[in-house]
PDB file of C-alpha atoms in Angstrom:
ATOM      1  CA  ILE A   1       0.107  -0.019  -0.052  1.00  0.00           C
ATOM      2  CA  GLN A   2       2.901   2.328   0.450  1.00  0.00           C
ATOM      3  CA  ASP A   3       2.984   2.418  -3.423  1.00  0.00           C
ATOM      4  CA  VAL A   4      -0.084   4.350  -3.375  1.00  0.00           C
ATOM      5  CA  LYS A   5       0.714   7.956  -4.279  1.00  0.00           C
ATOM      6  CA  LEU A   6      -1.768  10.658  -5.222  1.00  0.00           C
ATOM      7  CA  TYR A   7      -1.207  12.729  -7.891  1.00  0.00           C
ATOM      8  CA  TYR A   8      -1.462  16.781  -6.883  1.00  0.00           C
ATOM      9  CA  TYR A   9      -5.052  16.929  -8.400  1.00  0.00           C
ATOM     10  CA  GLN A  10      -6.091  13.497  -6.605  1.00  0.00           C
ATOM     11  CA  GLN A  11      -4.836  15.049  -3.297  1.00  0.00           C
ATOM     12  CA  GLU A  12      -6.648  18.399  -3.822  1.00  0.00           C
ATOM     13  CA  ALA A  13      -9.834  16.260  -4.548  1.00  0.00           C
ATOM     14  CA  ASN A  14      -9.404  14.276  -1.372  1.00  0.00           C
ATOM     15  CA  ILE A  15      -8.865  17.446   0.573  1.00  0.00           C
ATOM     16  CA  ALA A  16     -11.996  18.862  -1.159  1.00  0.00           C
ATOM     17  CA  MET A  17     -14.107  15.971   0.053  1.00  0.00           C
ATOM     18  CA  GLN A  18     -12.853  16.045   3.580  1.00  0.00           C
ATOM     19  CA  GLU A  19     -13.690  19.650   3.964  1.00  0.00           C
ATOM     20  CA  TYR A  20     -17.230  19.058   2.650  1.00  0.00           C
ATOM     21  CA  PHE A  21     -18.391  15.934   3.784  1.00  0.00           C
ATOM     22  CA  LEU A  22     -16.615  16.033   7.274  1.00  0.00           C
ATOM     23  CA  GLU A  23     -15.956  19.481   8.173  1.00  0.00           C
ATOM     24  CA  GLN A  24     -19.070  21.118   6.662  1.00  0.00           C
ATOM     25  CA  ASN A  25     -21.185  18.009   7.235  1.00  0.00           C
ATOM     26  CA  GLY A  26     -22.178  18.254   3.703  1.00  0.00           C
ATOM     27  CA  ARG A  27     -24.846  15.804   2.314  1.00  0.00           C
ATOM     28  CA  SER A  28     -24.604  15.660  -1.417  1.00  0.00           C
ATOM     29  CA  GLY A  29     -22.038  16.531  -4.130  1.00  0.00           C
ATOM     30  CA  ILE A  30     -20.361  15.586  -7.417  1.00  0.00           C
ATOM     31  CA  LEU A  31     -16.683  14.871  -8.043  1.00  0.00           C
ATOM     32  CA  VAL A  32     -15.798  15.589 -11.601  1.00  0.00           C
ATOM     33  CA  MET A  33     -12.811  13.994 -13.027  1.00  0.00           C
ATOM     34  CA  PRO A  34     -11.808  13.066 -16.706  1.00  0.00           C
ATOM     35  CA  THR A  35     -11.340   9.543 -17.877  1.00  0.00           C
ATOM     36  CA  GLY A  36      -7.932   8.256 -17.163  1.00  0.00           C
ATOM     37  CA  SER A  37      -7.470  10.518 -14.274  1.00  0.00           C
ATOM     38  CA  GLY A  38      -8.284   7.838 -11.534  1.00  0.00           C
ATOM     39  CA  LYS A  39     -11.571   9.171 -10.193  1.00  0.00           C
ATOM     40  CA  THR A  40     -12.241   5.443  -8.948  1.00  0.00           C
ATOM     41  CA  MET A  41      -9.182   5.170  -6.986  1.00  0.00           C
ATOM     42  CA  THR A  42      -9.344   8.933  -5.788  1.00  0.00           C
ATOM     43  CA  SER A  43     -12.967   8.320  -4.360  1.00  0.00           C
ATOM     44  CA  ILE A  44     -12.090   4.999  -2.875  1.00  0.00           C
ATOM     45  CA  TYR A  45      -9.094   6.555  -0.971  1.00  0.00           C
ATOM     46  CA  PHE A  46     -11.116   8.976   0.204  1.00  0.00           C
ATOM     47  CA  LEU A  47     -13.877   6.664   1.213  1.00  0.00           C
ATOM     48  CA  LEU A  48     -11.745   4.086   3.133  1.00  0.00           C
ATOM     49  CA  HIS A  49      -8.997   6.683   4.689  1.00  0.00           C
ATOM     50  CA  GLU A  50     -11.771   9.062   5.815  1.00  0.00           C
ATOM     51  CA  LEU A  51     -15.078   7.452   5.982  1.00  0.00           C
ATOM     52  CA  SER A  52     -14.622   3.699   6.523  1.00  0.00           C
ATOM     53  CA  SER A  53     -12.278   4.606   9.714  1.00  0.00           C
ATOM     54  CA  ARG A  54     -15.095   6.656  10.899  1.00  0.00           C
ATOM     55  CA  GLY A  55     -17.522   3.779  10.881  1.00  0.00           C
ATOM     56  CA  TYR A  56     -19.341   4.668   7.632  1.00  0.00           C
ATOM     57  CA  GLU A  57     -20.746   1.927   5.443  1.00  0.00           C
ATOM     58  CA  VAL A  58     -20.371   2.448   1.580  1.00  0.00           C
ATOM     59  CA  VAL A  59     -23.160   1.559  -0.823  1.00  0.00           C
ATOM     60  CA  TRP A  60     -21.386   1.733  -4.328  1.00  0.00           C
ATOM     61  CA  LEU A  61     -23.797   1.689  -7.242  1.00  0.00           C
ATOM     62  CA  ALA A  62     -22.783   0.813 -10.776  1.00  0.00           C
ATOM     63  CA  HIS A  63     -24.759  -0.154 -13.702  1.00  0.00           C
ATOM     64  CA  ARG A  64     -22.810  -3.065 -14.866  1.00  0.00           C
ATOM     65  CA  HIS A  65     -21.454  -6.112 -13.299  1.00  0.00           C
ATOM     66  CA  MET A  66     -17.860  -5.468 -14.715  1.00  0.00           C
ATOM     67  CA  LEU A  67     -17.913  -2.199 -13.085  1.00  0.00           C
ATOM     68  CA  VAL A  68     -18.867  -3.525  -9.864  1.00  0.00           C
ATOM     69  CA  GLU A  69     -15.852  -6.131 -10.159  1.00  0.00           C
ATOM     70  CA  GLN A  70     -13.537  -3.214 -11.011  1.00  0.00           C
ATOM     71  CA  ALA A  71     -14.606  -1.098  -8.005  1.00  0.00           C
ATOM     72  CA  ALA A  72     -14.334  -4.131  -5.541  1.00  0.00           C
ATOM     73  CA  ASN A  73     -10.855  -4.829  -6.751  1.00  0.00           C
ATOM     74  CA  VAL A  74      -9.792  -1.026  -6.011  1.00  0.00           C
ATOM     75  CA  PHE A  75     -11.390  -1.499  -2.497  1.00  0.00           C
ATOM     76  CA  TYR A  76      -9.614  -4.694  -1.692  1.00  0.00           C
ATOM     77  CA  ARG A  77      -6.336  -3.337  -2.800  1.00  0.00           C
ATOM     78  CA  LEU A  78      -6.681  -0.026  -0.962  1.00  0.00           C
ATOM     79  CA  THR A  79      -8.110  -1.729   2.176  1.00  0.00           C
ATOM     80  CA  PRO A  80      -4.911  -1.134   4.257  1.00  0.00           C
ATOM     81  CA  LEU A  81      -5.673   2.631   4.279  1.00  0.00           C
ATOM     82  CA  VAL A  82      -8.380   2.298   6.740  1.00  0.00           C
ATOM     83  CA  ALA A  83      -7.277   3.788   9.898  1.00  0.00           C
ATOM     84  CA  GLY A  84      -8.168   3.000  13.631  1.00  0.00           C
ATOM     85  CA  ASP A  85      -6.984   0.048  15.949  1.00  0.00           C
ATOM     86  CA  GLU A  86     -10.302  -0.981  16.564  1.00  0.00           C
ATOM     87  CA  ILE A  87     -10.997  -1.764  12.889  1.00  0.00           C
ATOM     88  CA  LYS A  88      -9.425  -5.210  12.083  1.00  0.00           C
ATOM     89  CA  SER A  89     -11.209  -6.204   9.036  1.00  0.00           C
ATOM     90  CA  LEU A  90     -13.735  -4.963   6.428  1.00  0.00           C
ATOM     91  CA  THR A  91     -16.400  -7.117   4.792  1.00  0.00           C
ATOM     92  CA  VAL A  92     -16.977  -6.061   1.166  1.00  0.00           C
ATOM     93  CA  THR A  93     -19.962  -7.813  -0.609  1.00  0.00           C
ATOM     94  CA  CYS A  94     -20.679  -7.492  -4.450  1.00  0.00           C
ATOM     95  CA  VAL A  95     -24.126  -7.864  -5.605  1.00  0.00           C
ATOM     96  CA  SER A  96     -24.980  -8.384  -9.075  1.00  0.00           C
ATOM     97  CA  GLY A  97     -26.038 -11.143 -11.602  1.00  0.00           C
ATOM     98  CA  ALA A  98     -22.617 -12.328 -11.618  1.00  0.00           C
ATOM     99  CA  HIS A  99     -21.922 -11.959  -8.022  1.00  0.00           C
ATOM    100  CA  ALA A 100     -23.766 -12.563  -4.604  1.00  0.00           C
ATOM    101  CA  SER A 101     -27.578 -12.001  -4.571  1.00  0.00           C
ATOM    102  CA  ALA A 102     -29.021  -9.070  -2.465  1.00  0.00           C
ATOM    103  CA  HIS A 103     -30.136 -11.888   0.133  1.00  0.00           C
ATOM    104  CA  ALA A 104     -26.621 -12.434   1.281  1.00  0.00           C
ATOM    105  CA  LEU A 105     -26.397  -8.751   2.632  1.00  0.00           C
ATOM    106  CA  SER A 106     -26.014  -8.581   6.496  1.00  0.00           C
ATOM    107  CA  LYS A 107     -25.254  -6.209   9.298  1.00  0.00           C
ATOM    108  CA  LYS A 108     -21.460  -7.526   8.821  1.00  0.00           C
ATOM    109  CA  ASP A 109     -20.972  -5.669   5.445  1.00  0.00           C
ATOM    110  CA  ASP A 110     -18.853  -2.428   5.504  1.00  0.00           C
ATOM    111  CA  ILE A 111     -18.868  -2.056   1.741  1.00  0.00           C
ATOM    112  CA  VAL A 112     -21.765  -2.894  -0.851  1.00  0.00           C
ATOM    113  CA  VAL A 113     -20.782  -2.776  -4.239  1.00  0.00           C
ATOM    114  CA  GLY A 114     -23.771  -3.492  -6.408  1.00  0.00           C
ATOM    115  CA  SER A 115     -25.470  -3.343  -9.774  1.00  0.00           C
ATOM    116  CA  VAL A 116     -28.422  -1.158  -9.695  1.00  0.00           C
ATOM    117  CA  GLN A 117     -30.500  -3.758 -11.550  1.00  0.00           C
ATOM    118  CA  SER A 118     -30.087  -6.254  -8.769  1.00  0.00           C
ATOM    119  CA  LEU A 119     -30.407  -3.931  -5.803  1.00  0.00           C
ATOM    120  CA  VAL A 120     -33.520  -2.199  -7.122  1.00  0.00           C
ATOM    121  CA  ARG A 121     -35.318  -5.203  -7.181  1.00  0.00           C
ATOM    122  CA  ASN A 122     -34.305  -6.164  -3.596  1.00  0.00           C
ATOM    123  CA  LEU A 123     -34.544  -2.932  -1.533  1.00  0.00           C
ATOM    124  CA  GLY A 124     -35.499  -4.455   1.618  1.00  0.00           C
ATOM    125  CA  TYR A 125     -32.553  -6.566   1.617  1.00  0.00           C
ATOM    126  CA  LEU A 126     -30.083  -3.666   1.040  1.00  0.00           C
ATOM    127  CA  THR A 127     -31.794  -1.258   3.751  1.00  0.00           C
ATOM    128  CA  ALA A 128     -32.727  -3.485   6.578  1.00  0.00           C
ATOM    129  CA  PRO A 129     -29.059  -4.285   7.656  1.00  0.00           C
ATOM    130  CA  LEU A 130     -27.591  -0.858   6.943  1.00  0.00           C
ATOM    131  CA  LYS A 131     -25.281   0.772   9.531  1.00  0.00           C
ATOM    132  CA  LYS A 132     -26.109   3.974  11.142  1.00  0.00           C
ATOM    133  CA  LYS A 133     -23.713   6.154   9.263  1.00  0.00           C
ATOM    134  CA  VAL A 134     -23.986   5.536   5.285  1.00  0.00           C
ATOM    135  CA  ILE A 135     -22.450   6.991   2.238  1.00  0.00           C
ATOM    136  CA  ILE A 136     -24.236   6.171  -1.141  1.00  0.00           C
ATOM    137  CA  VAL A 137     -21.635   6.564  -4.295  1.00  0.00           C
ATOM    138  CA  VAL A 138     -22.947   6.755  -7.906  1.00  0.00           C
ATOM    139  CA  ASP A 139     -20.360   5.576 -10.285  1.00  0.00           C
ATOM    140  CA  GLU A 140     -21.060   7.594 -13.422  1.00  0.00           C
ATOM    141  CA  ALA A 141     -23.321  10.111 -11.918  1.00  0.00           C
ATOM    142  CA  HIS A 142     -25.377  10.997 -14.633  1.00  0.00           C
ATOM    143  CA  HIS A 143     -27.135   7.605 -14.357  1.00  0.00           C
ATOM    144  CA  ALA A 144     -28.541   8.869 -11.000  1.00  0.00           C
ATOM    145  CA  LEU A 145     -31.492  10.449 -12.837  1.00  0.00           C
ATOM    146  CA  ALA A 146     -32.642   7.132 -13.865  1.00  0.00           C
ATOM    147  CA  PRO A 147     -35.877   5.771 -11.779  1.00  0.00           C
ATOM    148  CA  SER A 148     -34.037   2.941 -10.511  1.00  0.00           C
ATOM    149  CA  TYR A 149     -30.931   5.057  -9.073  1.00  0.00           C
ATOM    150  CA  ARG A 150     -33.410   7.140  -7.570  1.00  0.00           C
ATOM    151  CA  LYS A 151     -35.445   4.320  -5.982  1.00  0.00           C
ATOM    152  CA  ILE A 152     -32.331   3.065  -4.277  1.00  0.00           C
ATOM    153  CA  ILE A 153     -30.917   6.556  -3.049  1.00  0.00           C
ATOM    154  CA  ASN A 154     -34.634   7.299  -1.508  1.00  0.00           C
ATOM    155  CA  ALA A 155     -34.984   4.130   0.044  1.00  0.00           C
ATOM    156  CA  VAL A 156     -31.451   4.177   1.825  1.00  0.00           C
ATOM    157  CA  ARG A 157     -32.197   7.764   2.874  1.00  0.00           C
ATOM    158  CA  GLN A 158     -35.656   6.751   4.218  1.00  0.00           C
ATOM    159  CA  LYS A 159     -33.793   4.131   6.347  1.00  0.00           C
ATOM    160  CA  CYS A 160     -30.772   6.402   7.120  1.00  0.00           C
ATOM    161  CA  PRO A 161     -32.145  10.176   6.770  1.00  0.00           C
ATOM    162  CA  GLU A 162     -28.404  11.493   7.089  1.00  0.00           C
ATOM    163  CA  ALA A 163     -26.880   9.123   4.370  1.00  0.00           C
ATOM    164  CA  LYS A 164     -24.571  11.189   2.368  1.00  0.00           C
ATOM    165  CA  LEU A 165     -24.415  10.953  -1.413  1.00  0.00           C
ATOM    166  CA  LEU A 166     -21.196  11.335  -3.901  1.00  0.00           C
ATOM    167  CA  GLY A 167     -21.626  11.249  -7.436  1.00  0.00           C
ATOM    168  CA  LEU A 168     -18.455  10.536  -9.921  1.00  0.00           C
ATOM    169  CA  THR A 169     -18.509  11.685 -13.436  1.00  0.00           C
ATOM    170  CA  ALA A 170     -15.964  12.406 -16.239  1.00  0.00           C
ATOM    171  CA  THR A 171     -18.509  14.473 -18.092  1.00  0.00           C
ATOM    172  CA  PRO A 172     -17.936  18.284 -17.802  1.00  0.00           C
ATOM    173  CA  ILE A 173     -20.807  20.060 -16.016  1.00  0.00           C
ATOM    174  CA  ARG A 174     -22.710  22.473 -18.389  1.00  0.00           C
ATOM    175  CA  TYR A 175     -25.324  24.655 -16.490  1.00  0.00           C
ATOM    176  CA  THR A 176     -27.316  25.279 -19.656  1.00  0.00           C
ATOM    177  CA  ASP A 177     -28.097  21.550 -20.093  1.00  0.00           C
ATOM    178  CA  MET A 178     -31.427  20.619 -18.844  1.00  0.00           C
ATOM    179  CA  ASP A 179     -30.202  17.134 -17.805  1.00  0.00           C
ATOM    180  CA  THR A 180     -27.357  18.610 -15.973  1.00  0.00           C
ATOM    181  CA  VAL A 181     -29.520  21.101 -14.279  1.00  0.00           C
ATOM    182  CA  SER A 182     -31.530  17.996 -12.740  1.00  0.00           C
ATOM    183  CA  LEU A 183     -28.355  16.268 -12.052  1.00  0.00           C
ATOM    184  CA  LEU A 184     -27.112  19.272  -9.833  1.00  0.00           C
ATOM    185  CA  LYS A 185     -30.601  19.454  -8.152  1.00  0.00           C
ATOM    186  CA  LEU A 186     -30.030  15.808  -7.042  1.00  0.00           C
ATOM    187  CA  PHE A 187     -26.654  16.605  -5.752  1.00  0.00           C
ATOM    188  CA  GLU A 188     -27.869  19.717  -4.094  1.00  0.00           C
ATOM    189  CA  GLN A 189     -26.023  22.056  -6.592  1.00  0.00           C
ATOM    190  CA  LYS A 190     -22.609  21.123  -5.220  1.00  0.00           C
ATOM    191  CA  ILE A 191     -19.578  20.317  -7.349  1.00  0.00           C
ATOM    192  CA  ILE A 192     -16.978  19.198  -4.498  1.00  0.00           C
ATOM    193  CA  TYR A 193     -14.131  19.206  -6.885  1.00  0.00           C
ATOM    194  CA  SER A 194     -13.502  19.622 -10.692  1.00  0.00           C
ATOM    195  CA  ILE A 195     -10.402  19.412 -12.978  1.00  0.00           C
ATOM    196  CA  SER A 196     -10.612  19.600 -16.636  1.00  0.00           C
ATOM    197  CA  LEU A 197      -8.888  17.173 -19.288  1.00  0.00           C
ATOM    198  CA  SER A 198      -7.185  20.118 -20.888  1.00  0.00           C
ATOM    199  CA  LYS A 199      -5.667  20.992 -17.683  1.00  0.00           C
ATOM    200  CA  LEU A 200      -4.339  17.492 -17.281  1.00  0.00           C
ATOM    201  CA  ILE A 201      -2.992  17.352 -20.785  1.00  0.00           C
ATOM    202  CA  ALA A 202      -1.333  20.828 -20.543  1.00  0.00           C
ATOM    203  CA  ASP A 203       0.503  19.711 -17.147  1.00  0.00           C
ATOM    204  CA  GLY A 204       1.673  16.517 -18.663  1.00  0.00           C
ATOM    205  CA  THR A 205      -0.222  14.289 -16.626  1.00  0.00           C
ATOM    206  CA  LEU A 206      -2.449  12.867 -19.389  1.00  0.00           C
ATOM    207  CA  ALA A 207      -0.971  12.266 -23.016  1.00  0.00           C
ATOM    208  CA  THR A 208      -1.726  14.913 -25.598  1.00  0.00           C
ATOM    209  CA  PRO A 209      -4.258  13.199 -28.145  1.00  0.00           C
ATOM    210  CA  ILE A 210      -3.137  12.937 -31.716  1.00  0.00           C
ATOM    211  CA  ASN A 211      -6.363  12.393 -33.634  1.00  0.00           C
ATOM    212  CA  LEU A 212      -6.247  10.500 -36.936  1.00  0.00           C
ATOM    213  CA  LYS A 213      -9.534  10.213 -38.828  1.00  0.00           C
ATOM    214  CA  ARG A 214     -10.159   6.853 -40.742  1.00  0.00           C
ATOM    215  CA  GLU A 215     -12.974   6.444 -43.261  1.00  0.00           C
ATOM    216  CA  THR A 216     -14.672   2.909 -43.068  1.00  0.00           C
ATOM    217  CA  ASN A 217     -16.809   3.811 -46.325  1.00  0.00           C
ATOM    218  CA  VAL A 218     -19.742   2.028 -44.805  1.00  0.00           C
ATOM    219  CA  GLU A 219     -23.124   3.660 -44.841  1.00  0.00           C
ATOM    220  CA  ILE A 220     -24.604   2.848 -41.540  1.00  0.00           C
ATOM    221  CA  GLU A 221     -28.088   4.056 -42.418  1.00  0.00           C
ATOM    222  CA  THR A 222     -28.532   1.010 -44.932  1.00  0.00           C
ATOM    223  CA  TYR A 223     -28.014  -1.430 -42.081  1.00  0.00           C
ATOM    224  CA  ILE A 224     -30.762   0.115 -40.012  1.00  0.00           C
ATOM    225  CA  ASP A 225     -34.300  -0.247 -40.973  1.00  0.00           C
ATOM    226  CA  LYS A 226     -36.608   2.856 -41.317  1.00  0.00           C
ATOM    227  CA  ASP A 227     -38.343   2.740 -37.999  1.00  0.00           C
ATOM    228  CA  GLU A 228     -35.104   2.178 -36.141  1.00  0.00           C
ATOM    229  CA  LEU A 229     -33.615   5.125 -38.067  1.00  0.00           C
ATOM    230  CA  LYS A 230     -36.670   7.499 -36.947  1.00  0.00           C
ATOM    231  CA  LYS A 231     -35.902   6.354 -33.342  1.00  0.00           C
ATOM    232  CA  VAL A 232     -32.178   7.279 -33.682  1.00  0.00           C
ATOM    233  CA  LEU A 233     -32.809  10.695 -35.332  1.00  0.00           C
ATOM    234  CA  ALA A 234     -35.628  11.593 -32.792  1.00  0.00           C
ATOM    235  CA  LYS A 235     -33.367  10.628 -29.967  1.00  0.00           C
ATOM    236  CA  GLY A 236     -30.232  12.216 -31.271  1.00  0.00           C
ATOM    237  CA  ASP A 237     -28.202   9.243 -30.269  1.00  0.00           C
ATOM    238  CA  LEU A 238     -27.892   5.583 -31.160  1.00  0.00           C
ATOM    239  CA  THR A 239     -30.306   3.254 -29.899  1.00  0.00           C
ATOM    240  CA  LYS A 240     -29.340  -0.136 -28.229  1.00  0.00           C
ATOM    241  CA  GLN A 241     -30.676  -2.029 -31.309  1.00  0.00           C
ATOM    242  CA  ALA A 242     -28.856   0.146 -33.771  1.00  0.00           C
ATOM    243  CA  VAL A 243     -25.547  -0.143 -31.902  1.00  0.00           C
ATOM    244  CA  ASN A 244     -25.879  -3.956 -31.973  1.00  0.00           C
ATOM    245  CA  LYS A 245     -26.368  -3.891 -35.752  1.00  0.00           C
ATOM    246  CA  ILE A 246     -23.533  -1.560 -36.068  1.00  0.00           C
ATOM    247  CA  ALA A 247     -21.388  -3.818 -34.052  1.00  0.00           C
ATOM    248  CA  LYS A 248     -21.767  -6.871 -36.358  1.00  0.00           C
ATOM    249  CA  ILE A 249     -20.864  -4.973 -39.789  1.00  0.00           C
ATOM    250  CA  ASN A 250     -18.018  -6.953 -41.004  1.00  0.00           C
ATOM    251  CA  GLU A 251     -16.678  -4.464 -43.483  1.00  0.00           C
ATOM    252  CA  ARG A 252     -16.449  -1.692 -40.869  1.00  0.00           C
ATOM    253  CA  ASN A 253     -14.794  -4.360 -38.309  1.00  0.00           C
ATOM    254  CA  GLU A 254     -12.475  -5.085 -41.026  1.00  0.00           C
ATOM    255  CA  VAL A 255     -11.133  -1.633 -41.403  1.00  0.00           C
ATOM    256  CA  ILE A 256     -10.542  -1.499 -37.682  1.00  0.00           C
ATOM    257  CA  ILE A 257      -8.739  -4.707 -37.915  1.00  0.00           C
ATOM    258  CA  LYS A 258      -6.541  -3.655 -40.685  1.00  0.00           C
ATOM    259  CA  GLU A 259      -5.623  -0.387 -39.127  1.00  0.00           C
ATOM    260  CA  TYR A 260      -3.905  -2.309 -36.303  1.00  0.00           C
ATOM    261  CA  LEU A 261      -2.458  -4.934 -38.337  1.00  0.00           C
ATOM    262  CA  ASP A 262      -0.810  -2.235 -40.776  1.00  0.00           C
ATOM    263  CA  ASN A 263       0.493  -0.287 -37.826  1.00  0.00           C
ATOM    264  CA  LYS A 264       1.483  -2.850 -35.239  1.00  0.00           C
ATOM    265  CA  GLU A 265       4.839  -1.856 -34.935  1.00  0.00           C
ATOM    266  CA  LYS A 266       4.045   1.886 -34.721  1.00  0.00           C
ATOM    267  CA  TYR A 267       1.105   1.519 -32.217  1.00  0.00           C
ATOM    268  CA  GLY A 268       2.460  -1.101 -30.059  1.00  0.00           C
ATOM    269  CA  LYS A 269       0.223  -1.876 -27.197  1.00  0.00           C
ATOM    270  CA  THR A 270      -3.306  -0.873 -28.007  1.00  0.00           C
ATOM    271  CA  ILE A 271      -6.621  -0.342 -26.314  1.00  0.00           C
ATOM    272  CA  ILE A 272      -9.733  -0.405 -28.694  1.00  0.00           C
ATOM    273  CA  PHE A 273     -12.888   1.299 -27.513  1.00  0.00           C
ATOM    274  CA  ALA A 274     -15.698  -0.855 -28.665  1.00  0.00           C
ATOM    275  CA  LEU A 275     -19.151   0.050 -28.941  1.00  0.00           C
ATOM    276  CA  ASN A 276     -20.601  -2.628 -26.518  1.00  0.00           C
ATOM    277  CA  ILE A 277     -19.792  -6.285 -25.383  1.00  0.00           C
ATOM    278  CA  ILE A 278     -20.968  -7.547 -28.701  1.00  0.00           C
ATOM    279  CA  HIS A 279     -18.502  -5.625 -30.371  1.00  0.00           C
ATOM    280  CA  CYS A 280     -15.779  -6.499 -28.183  1.00  0.00           C
ATOM    281  CA  LYS A 281     -16.219 -10.139 -28.853  1.00  0.00           C
ATOM    282  CA  VAL A 282     -16.635  -9.606 -32.377  1.00  0.00           C
ATOM    283  CA  LEU A 283     -13.404  -7.881 -32.650  1.00  0.00           C
ATOM    284  CA  ALA A 284     -11.573 -10.073 -30.376  1.00  0.00           C
ATOM    285  CA  ASP A 285     -12.478 -13.179 -32.582  1.00  0.00           C
ATOM    286  CA  MET A 286     -11.280 -11.161 -35.788  1.00  0.00           C
ATOM    287  CA  PHE A 287      -8.194 -10.612 -34.346  1.00  0.00           C
ATOM    288  CA  VAL A 288      -7.474 -14.082 -32.996  1.00  0.00           C
ATOM    289  CA  LYS A 289      -8.216 -15.319 -36.608  1.00  0.00           C
ATOM    290  CA  LYS A 290      -5.477 -13.031 -37.823  1.00  0.00           C
ATOM    291  CA  GLY A 291      -3.136 -14.107 -35.184  1.00  0.00           C
ATOM    292  CA  VAL A 292      -3.187 -11.466 -32.655  1.00  0.00           C
TER     293      VAL A 292
END
């Protein structure tokens, strides 16, 4: 654990959370840190070092079981940060379709990391064994506007009226956006700490992006039926069904594979951000067939 060193902005974020939640006894707020800056580790560092040490139970909400796994691993790795001689151990329980059922929750739990889908169907099993002091954490805070998240937050606060709420997001806050206005209202208009992507690039913490555009020459519209296309245009974003169809377009995927293979030496270790799990599996299979 001695290897855990916080960057200057992570230290600033921790100090800001301490001041707000502990010194000012703040109730709700958002932590804004860009992708790649370590917001999960920063927040868990604070939760363990400052709140678990003071007897708080953590209820961490994620929208996918893979994110449950990711957060639980960080909690496990940073557990030695908990201070206090009287705390000898911590119990972390993961609740999702791929982990334990909500029925497994008990008064022994110090940290509950759960998928919203699993918890919202079993609110009684979540709230009944809660400790007196609780903090709810919403990973990717914009999801907190969804009814399922609101139900869980309201249920926890009904049982524990003083429960604190921390939202984590990589999305910059725009006060003119109606969804952001609603989000800020839920988090009591409080941005606890915020740092921009441009600042972290400017100071060398994050790499300077080099954008290279590649044309796939695939007309996406031809793969989506008219009714689906109407939904896409009305929504202003791709629907789940449309994304699934795009994920399976061989011609498009072949361009992605070829781009890497043609530049294998130049690119070296590479991360490909896929559309969804289906797309991940399709690309992985294609790479394996090419000997990667």
